[in-house]
XYZ file of C-alpha atoms in Angstrom:
387
model
C 47.918 -6.949 11.874
C 51.138 -6.618 10.129
C 49.971 -8.757 7.153
C 46.992 -7.251 5.103
C 45.193 -10.399 4.466
C 46.324 -12.056 7.754
C 43.605 -13.468 10.176
C 43.555 -10.372 12.561
C 43.061 -8.008 9.622
C 40.290 -10.381 8.108
C 38.480 -10.381 11.455
C 38.402 -6.724 11.602
C 37.235 -6.254 8.027
C 34.532 -8.830 8.425
C 33.302 -7.479 11.518
C 33.541 -4.045 10.071
C 31.398 -5.258 7.134
C 28.521 -6.473 9.432
C 28.696 -3.241 11.533
C 28.444 -1.100 8.324
C 25.504 -3.069 6.905
C 23.525 -2.732 10.113
C 24.038 1.055 10.251
C 21.575 1.709 7.410
C 19.158 -1.136 8.658
C 19.225 0.463 12.293
C 17.931 3.759 10.874
C 15.589 2.106 8.308
C 13.611 -0.194 10.494
C 12.489 2.289 13.298
C 12.392 5.573 11.262
C 11.684 5.045 7.700
C 7.912 5.100 8.372
C 8.477 8.498 9.563
C 10.029 9.516 6.411
C 7.086 8.163 4.553
C 4.745 10.285 6.787
C 6.905 13.296 5.921
C 6.433 12.610 2.091
C 2.710 12.715 2.858
C 1.919 9.042 2.750
C -1.201 7.775 5.013
C -1.322 4.787 7.001
C -2.548 2.406 4.257
C 0.131 3.766 1.741
C 2.960 3.224 4.458
C 1.769 -0.290 4.912
C 1.928 -0.808 1.232
C 5.416 0.809 1.203
C 6.516 -1.499 4.011
C 5.344 -4.565 2.239
C 7.068 -3.840 -1.164
C 10.604 -4.711 0.053
C 9.434 -7.730 1.589
C 7.984 -9.073 -1.562
C 10.961 -7.863 -3.747
C 13.365 -9.834 -1.591
C 11.422 -12.947 -1.909
C 11.980 -12.694 -5.636
C 15.592 -11.752 -5.596
C 17.076 -13.853 -2.701
C 17.327 -17.232 -4.369
C 18.363 -15.827 -7.672
C 21.262 -13.740 -6.149
C 22.444 -16.992 -4.343
C 22.410 -18.768 -7.597
C 24.269 -16.132 -9.157
C 26.930 -15.801 -6.413
C 27.873 -19.496 -6.808
C 27.849 -19.273 -10.550
C 30.184 -16.314 -10.680
C 32.495 -17.652 -8.049
C 33.498 -14.218 -6.850
C 31.248 -13.436 -3.610
C 33.134 -10.415 -2.781
C 32.601 -8.786 -6.310
C 28.862 -9.590 -6.052
C 28.535 -8.118 -2.312
C 30.355 -4.739 -3.649
C 27.963 -4.569 -6.835
C 24.872 -5.149 -4.474
C 26.109 -2.287 -2.005
C 26.702 -0.067 -4.908
C 23.274 -0.662 -6.356
C 21.775 -0.250 -2.997
C 23.331 3.040 -2.414
C 22.082 4.190 -5.793
C 18.676 3.143 -4.827
C 18.825 5.143 -1.762
C 19.923 8.207 -3.579
C 16.931 7.706 -5.902
C 14.598 7.183 -2.823
C 15.750 10.420 -1.307
C 14.682 12.377 -4.376
C 11.447 10.382 -4.861
C 8.140 12.341 -4.020
C 5.401 10.552 -5.781
C 3.874 7.568 -4.112
C 4.187 5.243 -7.244
C 7.976 6.265 -7.659
C 8.588 5.727 -4.084
C 7.183 2.066 -4.560
C 9.259 1.293 -7.543
C 12.453 2.560 -5.974
C 11.796 0.769 -2.923
C 11.572 -2.502 -5.070
C 14.708 -1.674 -6.915
C 16.691 -1.031 -3.771
C 15.295 -4.081 -1.686
C 16.261 -6.476 -4.803
C 19.819 -5.605 -4.169
C 19.850 -4.795 -0.304
C 17.857 -7.312 1.380
C 19.562 -10.455 0.085
C 23.046 -8.877 0.772
C 22.904 -10.152 4.425
C 22.408 -13.658 3.385
C 25.416 -13.454 0.974
C 27.551 -11.779 3.605
C 26.706 -14.665 5.820
C 27.653 -17.208 3.095
C 31.085 -15.302 2.842
C 31.577 -15.361 6.412
C 30.817 -18.920 6.806
C 33.130 -19.742 4.157
C 35.833 -17.989 5.832
C 34.780 -19.624 9.234
C 35.102 -23.075 7.377
C 38.647 -22.201 6.370
C 39.665 -21.374 9.908
C 40.120 -17.749 9.148
C 37.284 -16.136 11.224
C 34.705 -16.690 13.867
C 31.218 -16.168 12.333
C 29.495 -15.525 15.548
C 31.991 -12.787 16.798
C 31.952 -10.889 13.362
C 28.077 -10.927 13.468
C 28.015 -9.522 17.047
C 29.198 -6.332 15.568
C 26.089 -6.081 13.452
C 24.095 -6.173 16.549
C 26.326 -3.581 18.192
C 25.947 -1.211 15.378
C 22.227 -1.731 15.024
C 21.780 -0.648 18.549
C 24.085 2.339 18.023
C 22.208 3.484 14.902
C 18.810 3.134 16.677
C 20.009 5.448 19.441
C 21.878 7.873 17.492
C 19.601 7.979 14.754
C 16.810 8.923 17.004
C 18.516 11.859 18.351
C 19.458 13.131 14.770
C 16.132 12.634 13.539
C 15.013 14.741 16.519
C 17.455 17.426 15.362
C 17.161 17.301 11.721
C 13.761 16.213 11.113
C 12.167 13.155 9.428
C 13.372 14.146 6.034
C 16.899 13.177 6.946
C 16.089 9.614 7.398
C 17.014 8.450 3.857
C 20.027 10.630 3.858
C 21.202 8.834 7.059
C 20.480 5.542 5.498
C 22.674 6.481 2.468
C 25.394 7.354 4.752
C 25.449 4.069 6.393
C 25.145 2.147 3.027
C 28.243 4.150 1.806
C 30.082 2.953 4.726
C 29.047 -0.649 3.693
C 30.354 -0.007 0.084
C 33.727 0.927 1.591
C 33.538 -2.182 4.077
C 32.985 -4.677 1.133
C 35.685 -3.226 -0.986
C 38.117 -3.983 1.989
C 37.169 -7.710 2.099
C 39.502 -10.070 0.213
C 38.009 -12.054 -2.686
C 37.569 -15.765 -1.973
C 39.105 -18.395 -4.372
C 36.454 -20.307 -6.548
C 35.934 -23.592 -4.775
C 36.141 -26.902 -6.617
C 32.924 -28.745 -6.915
C 32.402 -31.393 -4.697
C 29.676 -33.651 -3.450
C 27.605 -32.236 -0.645
C 28.484 -33.235 2.857
C 24.985 -34.229 3.525
C 23.709 -37.039 1.178
C 20.649 -39.154 0.905
C 16.968 -38.454 1.068
C 16.646 -38.804 4.608
C 19.613 -36.668 5.508
C 18.434 -33.844 3.035
C 14.811 -33.932 4.618
C 16.569 -33.354 7.998
C 18.412 -30.167 6.900
C 15.266 -28.885 5.353
C 13.326 -29.749 8.594
C 16.194 -28.009 10.625
C 15.780 -24.902 8.547
C 12.183 -24.802 8.929
C 12.428 -25.247 12.569
C 14.781 -22.300 12.825
C 12.449 -20.202 10.728
C 9.686 -21.154 13.088
C 11.426 -20.021 16.014
C 12.341 -16.624 14.308
C 8.819 -16.352 13.109
C 7.665 -16.628 16.753
C 9.007 -13.040 17.312
C 6.593 -11.459 14.933
C 4.123 -10.231 17.583
C 7.191 -9.056 19.751
C 8.511 -6.912 17.023
C 5.169 -5.370 16.067
C 3.384 -4.918 19.268
C 5.733 -5.237 22.278
C 6.085 -1.488 22.612
C 2.495 -0.898 22.266
C 1.928 -3.514 25.230
C 4.666 -2.123 27.286
C 3.254 1.647 26.621
C -0.299 0.427 27.508
C 1.221 -0.961 30.810
C 2.376 2.690 31.579
C 6.251 2.264 30.993
C 8.003 5.403 29.812
C 9.650 5.551 26.343
C 12.847 5.276 28.023
C 12.158 2.140 29.840
C 10.887 0.613 26.532
C 14.204 1.683 25.004
C 16.162 -0.070 27.742
C 14.127 -3.165 27.446
C 15.050 -3.304 23.529
C 18.678 -2.642 24.185
C 18.684 -5.471 26.830
C 17.657 -7.800 24.232
C 20.225 -6.518 21.732
C 23.094 -6.663 24.397
C 21.942 -10.371 25.002
C 22.224 -11.408 21.461
C 25.607 -9.711 21.106
C 26.788 -11.900 24.009
C 25.512 -15.060 22.456
C 26.973 -14.152 19.110
C 30.351 -13.764 20.779
C 30.523 -17.111 22.590
C 27.856 -19.112 20.438
C 30.295 -20.705 18.028
C 31.549 -22.867 21.110
C 28.093 -23.874 21.934
C 27.070 -24.765 18.447
C 30.235 -26.975 17.989
C 29.763 -28.524 21.453
C 25.941 -29.339 21.161
C 25.095 -28.963 17.313
C 22.737 -26.777 15.577
C 19.632 -28.829 16.113
C 19.984 -28.791 19.788
C 20.468 -24.920 19.699
C 17.489 -24.542 17.654
C 15.459 -26.755 19.993
C 16.710 -24.749 23.017
C 15.585 -21.603 21.095
C 12.165 -22.781 20.553
C 11.540 -24.048 24.157
C 13.115 -20.800 25.343
C 10.461 -18.898 23.139
C 7.646 -21.077 24.798
C 8.678 -19.699 28.029
C 9.512 -16.147 27.090
C 6.226 -15.317 25.187
C 3.950 -17.440 27.437
C 5.199 -15.120 30.217
C 4.693 -11.953 28.259
C 1.106 -12.856 27.495
C 0.361 -12.254 31.362
C 1.740 -8.505 31.126
C 4.618 -9.192 33.624
C 6.321 -6.317 35.885
C 9.219 -4.615 34.421
C 11.859 -6.675 36.323
C 10.377 -9.880 34.835
C 10.437 -8.112 31.406
C 14.142 -7.482 31.798
C 14.806 -11.056 32.409
C 12.599 -12.032 29.558
C 14.390 -9.749 27.084
C 17.659 -11.509 28.201
C 16.313 -14.699 26.614
C 16.421 -12.932 23.335
C 20.054 -14.476 23.382
C 18.606 -18.064 22.883
C 15.163 -17.240 20.974
C 16.939 -15.057 18.158
C 20.673 -15.110 18.378
C 21.220 -19.028 19.078
C 18.572 -20.047 16.625
C 20.136 -17.726 13.833
C 23.716 -18.733 14.456
C 22.601 -22.388 14.418
C 20.809 -21.943 11.212
C 23.997 -20.514 9.426
C 25.982 -23.279 10.915
C 23.554 -26.045 9.802
C 23.458 -24.745 6.227
C 27.331 -24.409 6.326
C 27.661 -28.142 7.402
C 25.253 -29.351 4.865
C 26.120 -27.718 1.481
C 29.287 -27.865 -0.418
C 31.399 -24.730 -0.367
C 30.674 -23.994 -4.031
C 26.924 -24.089 -3.185
C 27.385 -21.700 -0.008
C 25.426 -18.641 -1.531
C 22.492 -20.819 -2.862
C 22.355 -22.528 0.675
C 22.250 -19.439 2.884
C 20.016 -17.531 0.773
C 17.382 -20.503 0.511
C 17.337 -20.786 4.200
C 16.860 -17.090 4.474
C 14.199 -17.295 1.821
C 11.916 -19.746 3.869
C 12.479 -17.841 6.926
C 11.332 -14.649 5.151
C 8.162 -16.494 4.138
C 7.474 -17.628 7.683
C 8.154 -14.307 9.184
C 6.104 -12.435 6.612
C 3.194 -14.862 7.355
C 3.620 -14.478 11.046
C 3.625 -10.447 10.454
C 0.571 -10.822 8.554
C -1.225 -12.736 11.218
C -0.001 -10.674 14.258
C -2.272 -7.620 13.452
C -5.572 -9.339 13.719
C -4.387 -11.707 16.577
C -3.633 -8.572 18.644
C -6.788 -6.790 17.518
C -8.874 -9.705 18.760
C -6.826 -10.840 21.762
C -4.322 -8.162 22.861
C -1.336 -9.382 24.754
C -2.809 -12.827 24.638
C -1.753 -13.072 20.979
C 1.798 -13.813 22.668
C 0.391 -17.344 23.406
C 0.337 -18.042 19.640
C 4.125 -16.955 19.470
C 4.580 -19.427 22.272
C 2.749 -22.231 20.163
C 5.048 -21.352 17.140
C 8.175 -21.493 19.174
C 6.972 -24.982 20.371
C 6.373 -26.141 16.776
C 9.908 -24.995 16.138
C 11.462 -26.859 18.878
C 9.498 -29.961 17.864
C 10.713 -29.686 14.305
C 14.140 -29.388 15.487
C 13.922 -32.524 17.334
C 12.497 -34.446 14.430
C 15.275 -32.880 12.271
C 17.946 -34.229 14.518
C 16.366 -37.673 14.385
C 16.578 -37.719 10.663
C 20.356 -37.010 10.640
C 22.149 -40.433 10.052
C 25.506 -38.931 11.148
C 27.283 -35.967 12.412
C 28.768 -33.488 10.019
C 31.792 -31.463 10.595
C 31.767 -28.119 11.997
C 31.912 -25.148 9.846
C 32.987 -22.717 12.580
């Protein structure tokens, strides 16, 4: 701790950056629809407003990854995107007209949504250099998200829905400060990719698609689990506890997951995540009792956290350091496409089949597991760990 740029200080700064990033996200995901309603938007308009950021990030994510690698100053770009996002949130707080809200949302999402992938790229490079542990840094994002959910709900109850964007802005300003505290990385020398050959590159792509499929299997969970649990008669308190159990499980996995991914490799973790998703969502289709639901939520450690950690590690092992930003944003781009598609499909599936729609989630998880096993077979050799 005595040296400003020593490893303990860097670990604190990196963990702080993840924690700050997820403060605003922990307010946005559950409470921004309430702000839309406060501004007078109806259900159809809210649906459009929620879709706009998803489309915007599909445009900017790969471009910003290329820009990060071209500039060779990932910290500087993280700061610039953080400031741009904060400016967007200021404009959003002032916006009242529907079309203005949509334009500001699109502008803000262009900078905000890809920032997490670029932060993952930055963290994985520090891990590759032995300066940090990606999983242990990322766990603070999960913890912050949970705190923002709980504290944000209490503040919205006291201050009203009009305060939501202001709370998002406060979290984003914390992220601006956190990115400023990060040390800049040196520009890496261009080197050949660790993975070469058509078969090996196809294996990397298959691994990324496998992880994206396992992540997409959560779409119905995120959209309708609370609806399902409420219909079973569980209180809002019980529902909140169930979600908190899932976040706590992912935090534990992130803390110790680096050992797992080094020991077993990313493909194995993705396959385990997919198989766990088969079990988890097949069980949820039967509307199990509360005690079983708690156990199923603990499986979030494998269906989400292990799969996410494995995907970041797979990209870190497979691309040259000077292409890290491009690799991480490209993987996130593929994941966004599959998750968006699953989100769109989840509504009609739930309307038609109710909780049985979780069987489709189970099938998507199985597809992810099988794709991960195929990807492992396509790898001609083992790559070194990126940490």
